[in-house]
């Protein structure tokens, strides 16, 4: 019995470790020097809920992705993708989700072709579960 | 024919009834349990080993074992498996010393790999003293099964989701990157606590292979690749229970 409790506790804390932070992030982008190139609104995915906006900024030929006023249901190993499809088929991984709420900025390396990468996804990488998607347009 | 069989059975029974039982020190049989751990991955194994001690001094021993190896990890990287794409030279045995072909290797990051392999292995050992011994073993052939897992194939900087990568089912030792499937090997140092129990310190080198089903690497020669291999270097401990082998004289 003690072993079962021990293993259960390990499994519980392993899952907790993977969850995104719930502390709101308030990243700022300097809108006086950065231009908005694309934007869109999030829709819920089959495995979670995402609300808020996404904007793609460019400054000195460097692209950044900003999540604006987002509220995301928490899950393990959540990542932000720039994707060619509404499902995470071919994508660029911008990194782990910083928080489930707030305004967050992610830098985009290189110059992706936004006529191909038309979606921003919040995706649980560990279990391949899509939490939400936003189609971006000019 | 029946008569001959009857006589043979009688002779065996007579030998068992009258013969003297002694422990056969030429044979080393044991059940072994081991666990190893590495970066974001680990393994557990259980094996039954039957070794024969060689020559007059019986310092050397060799034999076979049946081994169950379980491998588990989290976000583990598997690279392009076929030898012609993984190594600069594919000549058997020389392949060990060949360089890596980084330009043709893609990476499959398996999110939650878990495989079980049952393999026939060959063992080699040397008994330094009554208490200390060391050895090497390697899987030869067997089969694998395990958990399907989401994975991400990174190819030329582009990422694709593989919804359901699965362990390769057939295992065969063919030297180096020619190997197929999941094969375990160990270098170890053993300390005998008494006649029955011993403990081991282990360095384990474990090949594990996953296959993709919906996404594939397209190699520079146009061929499609769906086999990806992880080479896990792990360290661990083992414990063995030694059986007494009785023979009649």
Short mmCIF file of C-alpha atoms in Angstrom, two decimals:
data_model
loop_
_atom_site.label_atom_id
_atom_site.label_comp_id
_atom_site.label_asym_id
_atom_site.label_seq_id
_atom_site.Cartn_x
_atom_site.Cartn_y
_atom_site.Cartn_z
CA UNK A 1 0.00 0.00 0.00
CA UNK A 2 2.80 2.39 0.92
CA UNK A 3 4.45 1.66 -2.44
CA UNK A 4 1.26 2.51 -4.32
CA UNK A 5 1.00 5.86 -2.49
CA UNK A 6 4.70 6.54 -3.17
CA UNK A 7 4.36 5.80 -6.92
CA UNK A 8 1.14 7.87 -7.07
CA UNK A 9 2.90 10.83 -5.46
CA UNK A 10 5.78 10.60 -7.92
CA UNK A 11 3.34 10.49 -10.87
CA UNK A 12 1.39 13.46 -9.44
CA UNK A 13 4.46 15.65 -8.96
CA UNK A 14 5.89 14.62 -12.37
CA UNK A 15 2.70 15.90 -14.06
CA UNK A 16 2.64 19.07 -11.92
CA UNK A 17 6.21 19.82 -12.97
CA UNK A 18 5.15 19.90 -16.63
CA UNK A 19 2.30 22.39 -16.14
CA UNK A 20 2.70 25.98 -17.32
CA UNK A 21 3.05 28.78 -14.80
CA UNK A 22 -0.19 30.51 -13.82
CA UNK A 23 1.55 33.72 -12.75
CA UNK A 24 0.55 36.40 -15.29
CA UNK A 25 3.38 37.48 -17.60
CA UNK A 26 3.43 41.12 -18.71
CA UNK A 27 5.98 41.31 -21.52
CA UNK A 28 6.07 44.64 -23.33
CA UNK A 29 6.75 45.39 -26.95
CA UNK A 30 7.72 48.90 -28.02
CA UNK A 31 4.89 49.79 -30.41
CA UNK A 32 6.57 53.04 -31.37
CA UNK A 33 9.37 51.16 -33.15
CA UNK A 34 7.75 47.80 -33.95
CA UNK A 35 5.20 47.31 -36.75
CA UNK A 36 2.26 44.94 -36.59
CA UNK A 37 2.43 42.66 -39.64
CA UNK A 38 -0.24 40.06 -38.86
CA UNK A 39 -2.82 39.40 -36.19
CA UNK A 40 -5.58 36.98 -35.27
CA UNK A 41 -7.83 35.69 -32.50
CA UNK A 42 -7.61 32.35 -30.75
CA UNK A 43 -10.27 29.64 -31.02
CA UNK A 44 -10.54 26.69 -28.67
CA UNK A 45 -8.95 23.40 -29.72
CA UNK A 46 -10.27 19.89 -29.04
CA UNK A 47 -8.31 19.46 -25.79
CA UNK A 48 -8.33 22.86 -24.12
CA UNK A 49 -9.45 26.47 -24.24
CA UNK A 50 -7.53 29.52 -25.42
CA UNK A 51 -8.86 33.08 -25.62
CA UNK A 52 -7.10 36.30 -26.53
CA UNK A 53 -5.21 37.68 -29.51
CA UNK A 54 -1.95 37.08 -31.28
CA UNK A 55 0.10 39.69 -33.14
CA UNK A 56 3.24 39.34 -35.24
CA UNK A 57 5.55 42.35 -34.95
CA UNK A 58 8.62 43.21 -36.94
CA UNK A 59 11.44 45.45 -35.79
CA UNK A 60 14.83 45.72 -37.54
CA UNK A 61 13.88 42.72 -39.72
CA UNK A 62 13.40 40.61 -36.59
CA UNK A 63 9.98 39.04 -36.11
CA UNK A 64 8.32 38.62 -32.72
CA UNK A 65 5.09 36.94 -31.73
CA UNK A 66 2.97 38.53 -28.99
CA UNK A 67 0.13 36.82 -27.15
CA UNK A 68 -2.23 39.58 -25.98
CA UNK A 69 -4.56 39.15 -22.98
CA UNK A 70 -4.52 35.40 -23.35
CA UNK A 71 -6.24 33.01 -20.95
CA UNK A 72 -5.26 29.38 -21.57
CA UNK A 73 -6.47 26.28 -19.75
CA UNK A 74 -3.47 24.67 -18.11
CA UNK A 75 -1.88 21.47 -19.32
CA UNK A 76 1.43 19.66 -19.41
CA UNK A 77 4.27 20.68 -21.70
CA UNK A 78 2.42 23.49 -23.54
CA UNK A 79 4.30 25.05 -26.46
CA UNK A 80 3.70 27.95 -28.83
CA UNK A 81 3.90 26.97 -32.50
CA UNK A 82 3.90 28.88 -35.76
CA UNK A 83 2.23 26.32 -37.99
CA UNK A 84 1.42 25.70 -41.64
CA UNK A 85 -1.81 23.92 -40.73
CA UNK A 86 -4.50 24.32 -38.11
CA UNK A 87 -3.28 21.03 -36.70
CA UNK A 88 0.41 20.79 -35.69
CA UNK A 89 1.63 19.09 -38.86
CA UNK A 90 4.58 21.23 -39.98
CA UNK A 91 5.54 23.95 -37.57
CA UNK A 92 8.19 26.11 -35.92
CA UNK A 93 8.41 25.66 -32.16
CA UNK A 94 8.75 29.07 -30.49
CA UNK A 95 9.26 27.50 -27.07
CA UNK A 96 7.40 26.58 -23.94
CA UNK A 97 4.38 28.65 -23.00
CA UNK A 98 5.54 31.19 -20.39
CA UNK A 99 2.23 31.40 -18.55
CA UNK A 100 -1.45 30.60 -18.91
CA UNK A 101 -2.35 34.30 -18.67
CA UNK A 102 -1.13 37.76 -19.60
CA UNK A 103 0.84 39.35 -22.43
CA UNK A 104 3.75 37.32 -23.68
CA UNK A 105 6.38 37.90 -26.36
CA UNK A 106 8.28 35.14 -28.20
CA UNK A 107 11.08 35.83 -30.64
CA UNK A 108 10.95 34.20 -34.07
CA UNK A 109 14.27 33.11 -35.52
CA UNK A 110 14.78 33.62 -39.24
CA UNK A 111 12.19 34.95 -41.64
CA UNK A 112 9.40 32.42 -42.01
CA UNK A 113 7.07 32.74 -44.99
CA UNK A 114 3.83 33.87 -43.35
CA UNK A 115 1.87 32.97 -46.47
CA UNK A 116 2.69 29.36 -45.46
CA UNK A 117 2.84 29.70 -41.68
CA UNK A 118 -0.70 30.98 -41.24
CA UNK A 119 -1.55 29.64 -37.80
CA UNK A 120 -0.40 30.11 -34.22
CA UNK A 121 -1.07 27.09 -32.02
CA UNK A 122 -0.98 26.35 -28.32
CA UNK A 123 -0.06 22.67 -28.25
CA UNK A 124 0.62 20.07 -25.59
CA UNK A 125 3.72 18.47 -27.04
CA UNK A 126 3.97 15.55 -24.63
CA UNK A 127 0.54 14.12 -25.44
CA UNK A 128 -0.01 15.72 -28.89
CA UNK A 129 -3.10 17.63 -27.77
CA UNK A 130 -4.13 20.89 -29.44
CA UNK A 131 -5.40 23.47 -26.93
CA UNK A 132 -6.14 26.34 -29.31
CA UNK A 133 -5.37 27.91 -32.69
CA UNK A 134 -5.42 31.37 -34.23
CA UNK A 135 -5.32 32.10 -37.96
CA UNK A 136 -3.19 35.15 -38.63
CA UNK A 137 -3.72 37.62 -41.47
CA UNK A 138 -2.52 41.07 -42.47
CA UNK B 1 13.39 -50.22 -29.36
CA UNK B 2 11.16 -50.21 -26.30
CA UNK B 3 13.60 -52.57 -24.63
CA UNK B 4 16.55 -50.24 -25.17
CA UNK B 5 14.56 -47.30 -23.82
CA UNK B 6 13.61 -49.33 -20.74
CA UNK B 7 17.23 -50.25 -20.07
CA UNK B 8 18.35 -46.62 -20.44
CA UNK B 9 15.67 -45.44 -17.99
CA UNK B 10 16.69 -48.16 -15.56
CA UNK B 11 20.34 -47.15 -15.80
CA UNK B 12 19.51 -43.48 -15.20
CA UNK B 13 17.33 -44.32 -12.23
CA UNK B 14 20.04 -46.57 -10.82
CA UNK B 15 22.59 -43.78 -11.23
CA UNK B 16 20.33 -41.28 -9.50
CA UNK B 17 19.64 -43.72 -6.67
CA UNK B 18 23.23 -44.77 -6.07
CA UNK B 19 25.18 -41.85 -7.46
CA UNK B 20 26.81 -39.23 -5.32
CA UNK B 21 25.48 -35.69 -5.71
CA UNK B 22 28.01 -32.91 -5.96
CA UNK B 23 27.81 -29.24 -6.92
CA UNK B 24 28.94 -28.62 -10.48
CA UNK B 25 31.38 -25.74 -10.20
CA UNK B 26 31.87 -25.71 -13.98
CA UNK B 27 28.51 -24.02 -14.44
CA UNK B 28 27.46 -20.58 -13.27
CA UNK B 29 23.67 -20.14 -13.41
CA UNK B 30 21.91 -17.12 -12.01
CA UNK B 31 18.91 -14.84 -12.21
CA UNK B 32 19.86 -11.19 -12.50
CA UNK B 33 17.96 -7.97 -11.95
CA UNK B 34 19.40 -4.58 -12.87
CA UNK B 35 18.44 -0.94 -13.10
CA UNK B 36 20.33 1.86 -14.82
CA UNK B 37 19.77 5.57 -15.20
CA UNK B 38 21.02 8.21 -17.62
CA UNK B 39 20.02 11.67 -18.81
CA UNK B 40 16.19 11.73 -19.15
CA UNK B 41 16.16 7.96 -19.59
CA UNK B 42 16.66 4.70 -17.77
CA UNK B 43 16.23 0.96 -17.98
CA UNK B 44 15.28 -2.09 -15.97
CA UNK B 45 16.29 -5.61 -16.91
CA UNK B 46 15.80 -9.16 -15.74
CA UNK B 47 17.74 -12.11 -17.11
CA UNK B 48 18.39 -15.79 -16.66
CA UNK B 49 22.05 -16.60 -17.31
CA UNK B 50 23.72 -19.93 -18.00
CA UNK B 51 27.51 -19.72 -18.25
CA UNK B 52 30.14 -22.43 -18.58
CA UNK B 53 33.46 -21.94 -16.82
CA UNK B 54 36.31 -22.65 -19.18
CA UNK B 55 39.60 -24.50 -18.97
CA UNK B 56 41.37 -25.91 -15.97
CA UNK B 57 41.51 -22.81 -13.80
CA UNK B 58 37.91 -21.87 -14.63
CA UNK B 59 38.74 -18.17 -14.59
CA UNK B 60 37.03 -17.48 -17.90
CA UNK B 61 33.39 -18.14 -18.53
CA UNK B 62 30.99 -17.77 -21.41
CA UNK B 63 27.38 -18.62 -22.08
CA UNK B 64 23.95 -17.42 -23.04
CA UNK B 65 21.15 -15.60 -21.32
CA UNK B 66 17.57 -14.65 -21.93
CA UNK B 67 17.06 -11.00 -21.05
CA UNK B 68 14.02 -8.76 -20.66
CA UNK B 69 14.98 -5.09 -20.96
CA UNK B 70 12.56 -2.23 -20.35
CA UNK B 71 13.59 1.22 -21.51
CA UNK B 72 11.83 4.45 -20.58
CA UNK B 73 12.52 8.11 -21.05
CA UNK B 74 11.08 11.53 -21.62
CA UNK B 75 11.65 13.69 -24.71
CA UNK B 76 14.41 11.42 -25.92
CA UNK B 77 16.20 12.08 -29.18
CA UNK B 78 16.38 9.30 -31.78
CA UNK B 79 18.53 9.86 -34.86
CA UNK B 80 18.38 8.42 -38.39
CA UNK B 81 19.02 4.69 -38.03
CA UNK B 82 20.10 3.20 -41.39
CA UNK B 83 23.89 2.76 -41.35
CA UNK B 84 24.45 4.23 -44.83
CA UNK B 85 22.92 7.52 -43.64
CA UNK B 86 24.34 7.48 -40.12
CA UNK B 87 28.01 6.60 -40.71
CA UNK B 88 30.79 7.50 -43.14
CA UNK B 89 31.88 3.85 -43.49
CA UNK B 90 29.48 0.93 -43.33
CA UNK B 91 31.90 -2.02 -43.49
CA UNK B 92 30.89 -4.46 -40.74
CA UNK B 93 33.04 -4.05 -37.59
CA UNK B 94 34.95 -1.11 -39.15
CA UNK B 95 31.69 0.82 -38.72
CA UNK B 96 32.54 1.16 -35.01
CA UNK B 97 35.36 3.53 -35.93
CA UNK B 98 33.53 5.41 -38.70
CA UNK B 99 32.53 9.05 -38.36
CA UNK B 100 28.99 10.34 -38.02
CA UNK B 101 27.22 11.68 -41.12
CA UNK B 102 25.62 14.68 -39.42
CA UNK B 103 24.46 16.11 -42.75
CA UNK B 104 22.14 13.16 -43.40
CA UNK B 105 20.93 12.64 -39.82
CA UNK B 106 17.53 13.90 -38.73
CA UNK B 107 16.16 13.79 -35.21
CA UNK B 108 12.98 12.21 -33.96
CA UNK B 109 12.16 13.46 -30.47
CA UNK B 110 9.98 10.78 -28.91
CA UNK B 111 7.92 12.34 -26.13
CA UNK B 112 7.36 9.33 -23.88
CA UNK B 113 9.31 6.31 -25.10
CA UNK B 114 8.74 3.00 -23.34
CA UNK B 115 9.89 -0.27 -24.86
CA UNK B 116 10.21 -3.86 -23.71
CA UNK B 117 12.65 -6.22 -25.40
CA UNK B 118 13.15 -9.93 -24.96
CA UNK B 119 16.48 -11.01 -26.41
CA UNK B 120 18.89 -13.92 -26.42
CA UNK B 121 22.27 -12.60 -25.27
CA UNK B 122 25.83 -13.88 -25.21
CA UNK B 123 28.02 -13.44 -22.12
CA UNK B 124 31.73 -13.31 -21.44
CA UNK B 125 33.26 -13.11 -17.99
CA UNK B 126 36.47 -13.39 -16.01
CA UNK B 127 36.74 -14.37 -12.35
CA UNK B 128 39.52 -12.32 -10.80
CA UNK B 129 39.11 -13.99 -7.40
CA UNK B 130 36.45 -15.81 -5.43
CA UNK B 131 34.79 -12.49 -4.60
CA UNK B 132 35.38 -10.38 -7.69
CA UNK B 133 34.55 -10.93 -11.33
CA UNK B 134 33.83 -8.84 -14.40
CA UNK B 135 32.30 -9.28 -17.78
CA UNK B 136 30.48 -8.19 -20.87
CA UNK B 137 27.22 -9.26 -22.44
CA UNK B 138 25.32 -8.27 -25.56
CA UNK B 139 21.90 -9.08 -27.01
CA UNK B 140 21.89 -11.11 -30.23
CA UNK B 141 18.32 -11.54 -31.40
CA UNK B 142 14.81 -11.09 -30.10
CA UNK B 143 11.68 -9.02 -30.26
CA UNK B 144 10.34 -5.77 -28.82
CA UNK B 145 7.03 -4.22 -27.99
CA UNK B 146 5.99 -1.10 -26.14
CA UNK B 147 4.09 2.14 -25.97
CA UNK B 148 3.23 4.24 -29.00
CA UNK B 149 4.15 7.86 -28.40
CA UNK B 150 3.80 11.24 -30.10
CA UNK B 151 7.07 12.43 -31.57
CA UNK B 152 8.53 15.39 -33.44
CA UNK B 153 10.67 14.89 -36.53
CA UNK B 154 13.14 17.73 -37.03
CA UNK B 155 14.41 17.74 -40.60
CA UNK B 156 16.44 20.60 -42.09
CA UNK B 157 15.18 22.92 -39.36
CA UNK B 158 11.53 22.09 -40.06
CA UNK B 159 9.45 20.26 -37.48
CA UNK B 160 6.67 17.77 -38.14
CA UNK B 161 4.44 15.99 -35.68
CA UNK B 162 4.43 12.20 -35.74
CA UNK B 163 1.26 11.31 -33.83
CA UNK B 164 2.16 7.72 -33.11
CA UNK B 165 5.77 6.50 -33.28
CA UNK B 166 6.13 2.87 -32.22
CA UNK B 167 9.00 0.59 -31.17
CA UNK B 168 10.61 -1.54 -33.89
CA UNK B 169 9.50 -5.13 -33.30
CA UNK B 170 12.44 -7.23 -34.54
CA UNK B 171 15.89 -7.08 -32.94
CA UNK B 172 19.09 -8.40 -34.52
CA UNK B 173 22.75 -7.76 -33.78
CA UNK B 174 24.58 -6.94 -37.02
CA UNK B 175 27.38 -4.72 -35.57
CA UNK B 176 27.14 -0.99 -34.95
CA UNK B 177 24.58 1.02 -36.85
CA UNK B 178 23.67 -2.03 -38.97
CA UNK B 179 21.80 -3.34 -35.91
CA UNK B 180 18.05 -3.68 -36.06
CA UNK B 181 15.69 -2.90 -33.19
CA UNK B 182 16.46 -2.68 -29.50
CA UNK B 183 19.58 -4.37 -28.17
CA UNK B 184 21.14 -4.14 -24.74
CA UNK B 185 24.79 -4.59 -23.76
CA UNK B 186 26.61 -4.25 -20.45
CA UNK B 187 30.10 -4.03 -19.03
CA UNK B 188 30.04 -4.92 -15.35
CA UNK B 189 32.05 -5.58 -12.22
CA UNK B 190 30.60 -8.13 -9.82
CA UNK B 191 31.14 -8.67 -6.09
CA UNK B 192 30.02 -11.97 -4.57
CA UNK B 193 28.40 -11.39 -1.18
CA UNK B 194 28.25 -15.15 -0.55
CA UNK B 195 27.68 -18.36 -2.54
CA UNK B 196 24.14 -17.32 -3.43
CA UNK B 197 24.04 -13.56 -3.87
CA UNK B 198 26.15 -11.09 -5.82
CA UNK B 199 25.89 -7.42 -6.73
CA UNK B 200 27.07 -5.63 -9.87
CA UNK B 201 28.11 -2.14 -10.94
CA UNK B 202 27.03 -1.70 -14.55
CA UNK B 203 27.80 0.49 -17.54
CA UNK B 204 25.02 -0.13 -20.05
CA UNK B 205 24.88 0.73 -23.74
CA UNK B 206 21.35 0.29 -25.01
CA UNK B 207 20.17 0.67 -28.60
CA UNK B 208 16.47 1.48 -28.89
CA UNK B 209 14.66 1.91 -32.19
CA UNK B 210 11.39 3.69 -32.92
CA UNK B 211 9.56 3.78 -36.24
CA UNK B 212 7.40 6.56 -37.60
CA UNK B 213 4.14 5.81 -39.37
CA UNK B 214 2.90 9.08 -40.87
CA UNK B 215 5.98 11.28 -41.28
CA UNK B 216 9.24 10.21 -42.89
CA UNK B 217 12.68 11.66 -43.44
CA UNK B 218 13.49 12.08 -47.11
CA UNK B 219 17.20 11.33 -47.49
CA UNK B 220 19.39 13.22 -50.01
CA UNK B 221 19.24 10.16 -52.32
CA UNK B 222 15.44 10.36 -52.29
CA UNK B 223 14.82 7.31 -50.11
CA UNK B 224 12.33 7.55 -47.27
CA UNK B 225 13.51 6.82 -43.75
CA UNK B 226 11.21 5.77 -40.96
CA UNK B 227 13.69 4.11 -38.55
CA UNK B 228 15.28 6.19 -35.78
CA UNK B 229 17.69 5.04 -33.09
CA UNK B 230 18.58 6.17 -29.60
CA UNK B 231 21.89 5.07 -28.08
CA UNK B 232 21.50 5.28 -24.33
CA UNK B 233 24.60 5.37 -22.14
CA UNK B 234 23.52 4.62 -18.60
CA UNK B 235 25.02 3.50 -15.30
CA UNK B 236 23.40 1.34 -12.65
CA UNK B 237 23.39 -1.54 -10.22
CA UNK B 238 22.32 -5.14 -10.35
CA UNK B 239 21.73 -8.04 -8.00
CA UNK B 240 21.93 -11.73 -8.87
CA UNK B 241 20.76 -14.94 -7.26
CA UNK B 242 23.06 -17.87 -8.08
CA UNK B 243 21.59 -21.35 -8.45
CA UNK B 244 23.44 -24.43 -7.37
CA UNK B 245 23.94 -26.88 -10.24
CA UNK B 246 23.96 -30.48 -9.00
CA UNK B 247 25.49 -33.35 -10.94
CA UNK B 248 25.76 -37.04 -10.19
CA UNK B 249 28.99 -38.99 -10.19
#
